[in-house]
Amino acid sequence: MRINAKRVSTVALILLITLTAALFIGGHQPGSGKLFPPPWDKVVHLLFYGSTATLAGLAFTRLSIPIIILGTITLGIADEIHQIFVPGRHPGFDDLIADAVGICIAALLIPMFRKRLLPPLQ
């Protein structure tokens, strides 16, 4: 079965936009910080930011892995800053560490996904 690289990138971009919108819209709801009790909240951070980095790596195929890491960790920092302004939420360095772990795991997997799902760059 032949994989359409353009379709993979387009679907990844749509999912990336959807996840980012869900992060800021859903995360703006008071009490949304209590959806997942500790330590499961850190697992959610790891999975969310790992998925976000992976989708970014598939959506923006010409970006290097360090740029994807930088962009995704910037998103995590923006989320933590955003929490300052939401009642019942508070930023945490521990959340940012969980984000970074997920992003680093994704950074190791992105080259494999690119190789399997996307043709070599011309």
XYZ file of N, CA and C in Angstrom:
366
model
N 0.838 -1.173 0.000
C 0.000 0.000 0.000
C 0.891 1.248 0.000
N 0.578 2.136 -0.869
C 1.378 3.351 -1.015
C 0.851 4.452 -0.095
N 1.745 5.092 0.619
C 1.373 6.166 1.537
C 1.584 7.500 0.837
N 0.568 8.336 0.881
C 0.646 9.659 0.284
C 1.259 10.616 1.309
N 2.490 11.044 1.042
C 3.224 11.890 1.992
C 2.515 13.214 2.235
N 1.932 13.778 1.194
C 1.219 15.054 1.346
C 0.038 14.871 2.291
N -0.646 13.750 2.158
C -1.793 13.478 3.027
C -1.345 13.291 4.473
N -0.248 12.581 4.683
C 0.281 12.386 6.040
C 0.595 13.738 6.671
N 1.278 14.603 5.932
C 1.630 15.927 6.459
C 0.396 16.771 6.737
N -0.589 16.700 5.847
C -1.817 17.484 6.028
C -2.600 17.011 7.245
N -2.759 15.711 7.378
C -3.484 15.166 8.537
C -2.734 15.503 9.825
N -1.415 15.384 9.806
C -0.615 15.726 10.994
C -0.798 17.197 11.361
N -0.833 18.077 10.367
C -1.020 19.506 10.629
C -2.400 19.781 11.220
N -3.422 19.143 10.675
C -4.785 19.325 11.200
C -4.863 18.845 12.649
N -4.285 17.693 12.933
C -4.290 17.170 14.303
C -3.480 18.063 15.243
N -2.366 18.595 14.759
C -1.536 19.498 15.563
C -2.309 20.768 15.926
N -2.991 21.343 14.959
C -3.799 22.544 15.216
C -4.921 22.225 16.196
N -5.561 21.073 16.013
C -6.653 20.662 16.900
C -6.159 20.478 18.331
N -5.034 19.798 18.504
C -4.476 19.590 19.850
C -4.094 20.910 20.512
N -3.491 21.803 19.738
C -3.077 23.092 20.296
C -4.291 23.921 20.702
N -5.321 23.916 19.862
C -6.554 24.639 20.210
C -7.197 24.030 21.450
N -7.235 22.703 21.509
C -7.821 22.030 22.678
C -7.041 22.363 23.945
N -5.729 22.476 23.828
C -4.891 22.815 24.977
C -5.285 24.159 25.569
N -5.415 25.163 24.724
C -5.671 26.503 25.243
C -7.152 26.764 25.517
N -8.043 26.162 24.744
C -9.477 26.346 25.018
C -9.884 25.507 26.226
N -9.537 24.227 26.199
C -9.874 23.351 27.326
C -9.138 23.728 28.591
N -7.883 24.126 28.445
C -7.077 24.498 29.602
C -7.480 25.815 30.225
N -8.317 26.580 29.533
C -8.769 27.869 30.065
C -9.981 27.711 30.981
N -10.528 26.518 31.030
C -11.701 26.280 31.864
C -11.279 26.132 33.323
N -11.933 26.871 34.220
C -11.610 26.716 35.648
C -11.796 25.258 36.085
N -10.875 24.763 36.857
C -10.961 23.389 37.341
C -10.415 22.358 36.379
N -9.996 22.792 35.186
C -9.482 21.815 34.226
C -8.172 21.189 34.705
N -7.522 21.830 35.643
C -6.293 21.280 36.196
C -6.521 20.105 37.122
N -7.779 19.833 37.439
C -8.098 18.718 38.333
C -8.622 17.493 37.579
N -8.547 17.514 36.249
C -9.036 16.386 35.455
C -8.259 15.105 35.736
N -6.949 15.238 35.902
C -6.086 14.082 36.119
C -5.320 14.279 37.421
N -5.566 13.437 38.414
C -4.866 13.582 39.695
C -3.407 13.133 39.564
N -2.546 13.663 40.438
C -1.147 13.226 40.442
C -1.068 11.731 40.738
N -0.186 11.007 40.160
C 0.853 11.395 39.208
C 0.396 11.317 37.756
N -0.869 10.989 37.529
C -1.365 10.797 36.165
C -1.313 12.072 35.342
N -1.363 13.213 35.986
C -1.269 14.473 35.249
C 0.067 14.586 34.517
N 1.118 14.045 35.113
C 2.438 14.090 34.462
C 2.482 13.143 33.262
N 1.803 12.016 33.368
C 1.712 11.085 32.240
C 0.977 11.757 31.085
N -0.089 12.485 31.402
C -0.844 13.204 30.371
C 0.042 14.269 29.720
N 0.811 14.995 30.511
C 1.739 15.990 29.955
C 2.725 15.314 29.002
N 3.319 14.216 29.435
C 4.289 13.492 28.621
C 3.665 13.052 27.300
N 2.486 12.440 27.362
C 1.822 11.949 26.153
C 1.373 13.089 25.244
N 0.819 14.142 25.838
C 0.326 15.261 25.035
C 1.469 15.933 24.275
N 2.536 16.285 24.989
C 3.629 17.003 24.329
C 4.460 16.090 23.436
N 4.539 14.815 23.766
C 5.181 13.868 22.858
C 4.410 13.742 21.557
N 3.083 13.672 21.668
C 2.232 13.612 20.475
C 2.333 14.895 19.664
N 2.335 16.020 20.359
C 2.430 17.310 19.677
C 3.747 17.422 18.905
N 4.839 17.035 19.523
C 6.142 17.085 18.844
C 6.173 16.134 17.650
N 5.607 14.945 17.811
C 5.572 13.982 16.713
C 4.763 14.525 15.543
N 3.597 15.084 15.842
C 2.767 15.657 14.780
C 3.480 16.825 14.099
N 4.166 17.648 14.869
C 4.930 18.756 14.278
C 6.025 18.216 13.358
N 6.673 17.135 13.780
C 7.717 16.528 12.964
C 7.204 15.967 11.656
N 5.964 15.497 11.655
C 5.364 14.974 10.426
C 4.731 16.075 9.584
N 4.223 17.107 10.231
C 3.580 18.205 9.503
C 4.611 19.113 8.834
N 5.709 19.357 9.521
C 6.744 20.267 9.016
C 8.011 19.466 8.743
N 8.010 18.770 7.634
C 9.055 17.790 7.347
C 10.428 18.402 7.102
N 10.479 19.663 6.766
C 11.778 20.292 6.493
C 12.419 20.892 7.747
N 11.681 20.886 8.850
C 12.245 21.412 10.096
C 13.139 20.364 10.744
N 14.236 20.819 11.300
C 15.141 19.905 11.996
C 14.548 19.527 13.356
N 15.025 18.446 13.895
C 14.553 17.972 15.201
C 14.796 19.023 16.294
N 15.971 19.669 16.359
C 16.146 20.699 17.400
C 15.127 21.843 17.306
N 14.748 22.228 16.103
C 13.747 23.289 15.944
C 12.384 22.803 16.425
N 12.055 21.553 16.145
C 10.785 20.989 16.621
C 10.785 20.941 18.147
N 11.899 20.528 18.736
C 12.007 20.502 20.202
C 11.811 21.909 20.760
N 12.499 22.876 20.187
C 12.397 24.262 20.658
C 10.965 24.791 20.537
N 10.337 24.539 19.398
C 8.964 25.008 19.201
C 7.981 24.370 20.160
N 8.133 23.077 20.376
C 7.194 22.373 21.246
C 7.408 22.737 22.710
N 8.644 22.901 23.130
C 8.885 23.306 24.523
C 8.402 24.739 24.734
N 8.483 25.570 23.707
C 7.938 26.929 23.793
C 6.428 26.880 23.994
N 5.770 25.952 23.323
C 4.328 25.759 23.527
C 4.048 25.367 24.976
N 4.870 24.486 25.535
C 4.706 24.084 26.933
C 4.898 25.248 27.889
N 5.883 26.082 27.612
C 6.114 27.265 28.449
C 4.926 28.218 28.345
N 4.425 28.414 27.122
C 3.255 29.285 26.929
C 2.050 28.754 27.694
N 1.881 27.436 27.717
C 0.777 26.831 28.469
C 0.928 27.096 29.962
N 2.131 26.955 30.474
C 2.351 27.202 31.904
C 2.114 28.675 32.250
N 2.547 29.580 31.388
C 2.292 31.010 31.615
C 0.795 31.295 31.547
N 0.120 30.678 30.598
C -1.331 30.844 30.441
C -2.078 30.458 31.717
N -1.585 29.452 32.415
C -2.254 28.976 33.628
C -2.261 30.019 34.745
N -1.338 30.959 34.706
C -1.307 32.028 35.716
C -2.624 32.799 35.722
N -3.241 32.929 34.556
C -4.424 33.762 34.394
C -5.740 32.996 34.490
N -5.687 31.707 34.780
C -6.895 30.881 34.854
C -7.175 30.534 36.312
N -8.365 30.902 36.816
C -8.705 30.571 38.208
C -8.635 29.056 38.453
N -8.021 28.685 39.554
C -7.913 27.275 39.912
C -6.757 26.555 39.245
N -5.983 27.248 38.422
C -4.826 26.642 37.756
C -3.562 27.307 38.271
N -2.474 26.589 38.203
C -1.193 27.174 38.581
C -0.089 26.520 37.756
N 0.892 27.309 37.348
C 1.990 26.747 36.563
C 2.902 25.908 37.446
N 3.592 24.981 36.826
C 4.512 24.149 37.595
C 5.718 23.733 36.774
N 6.887 23.847 37.387
C 8.109 23.412 36.721
C 8.078 21.903 36.492
N 7.422 21.178 37.398
C 7.316 19.727 37.239
C 6.508 19.367 35.990
N 5.504 20.177 35.666
C 4.749 19.958 34.428
C 5.650 20.161 33.214
N 6.471 21.192 33.278
C 7.380 21.486 32.173
C 8.409 20.369 31.987
N 8.854 19.775 33.071
C 9.785 18.636 32.984
C 9.096 17.456 32.295
N 7.851 17.180 32.672
C 7.099 16.094 32.030
C 6.913 16.386 30.541
N 6.630 17.648 30.206
C 6.512 18.041 28.797
C 7.811 17.722 28.059
N 8.936 18.130 28.648
C 10.243 17.951 28.013
C 10.585 16.477 27.816
N 10.216 15.639 28.777
C 10.478 14.197 28.633
C 9.700 13.645 27.439
N 8.431 14.013 27.336
C 7.623 13.572 26.195
C 8.188 14.061 24.873
N 8.628 15.303 24.852
C 9.205 15.890 23.639
C 10.499 15.172 23.258
N 11.330 14.859 24.235
C 12.595 14.156 23.958
C 12.356 12.739 23.439
N 11.377 12.063 23.990
C 11.034 10.725 23.480
C 10.570 10.840 22.036
N 9.714 11.826 21.768
C 9.236 12.042 20.402
C 10.394 12.367 19.463
N 11.348 13.157 19.936
C 12.495 13.533 19.104
C 13.287 12.305 18.659
N 13.304 11.283 19.495
C 13.981 10.035 19.123
C 13.175 9.237 18.099
N 11.848 9.386 18.128
C 10.973 8.608 17.249
C 10.674 9.288 15.914
N 10.743 10.606 15.866
C 10.382 11.339 14.648
C 11.174 10.867 13.425
N 12.493 10.676 13.505
C 13.210 10.207 12.306
C 12.676 8.870 11.779
N 12.318 7.962 12.676
C 11.766 6.683 12.245
C 10.419 6.885 11.544
N 9.548 7.714 12.134
C 8.247 7.974 11.514
C 8.415 8.655 10.159
N 9.326 9.603 10.077
C 9.558 10.280 8.799
C 10.048 9.297 7.744
N 10.942 8.411 8.137
C 11.491 7.445 7.184
C 10.411 6.485 6.682
N 9.536 6.060 7.578
C 8.511 5.086 7.201
C 7.311 5.705 6.499
N 6.973 6.933 6.871
C 5.741 7.533 6.356
C 5.956 8.556 5.250
N 7.158 9.077 5.140
C 7.407 10.144 4.174
C 8.587 9.774 3.288
N 8.521 10.140 2.013
C 9.664 9.856 1.137
C 10.826 10.787 1.466
N 12.034 10.436 1.026
C 13.180 11.320 1.267
C 12.950 12.693 0.636
N 13.481 13.736 1.283
C 13.353 15.091 0.740
C 14.137 15.202 -0.553
N 13.567 15.890 -1.505
C 14.217 16.079 -2.812
C 15.126 17.281 -2.777
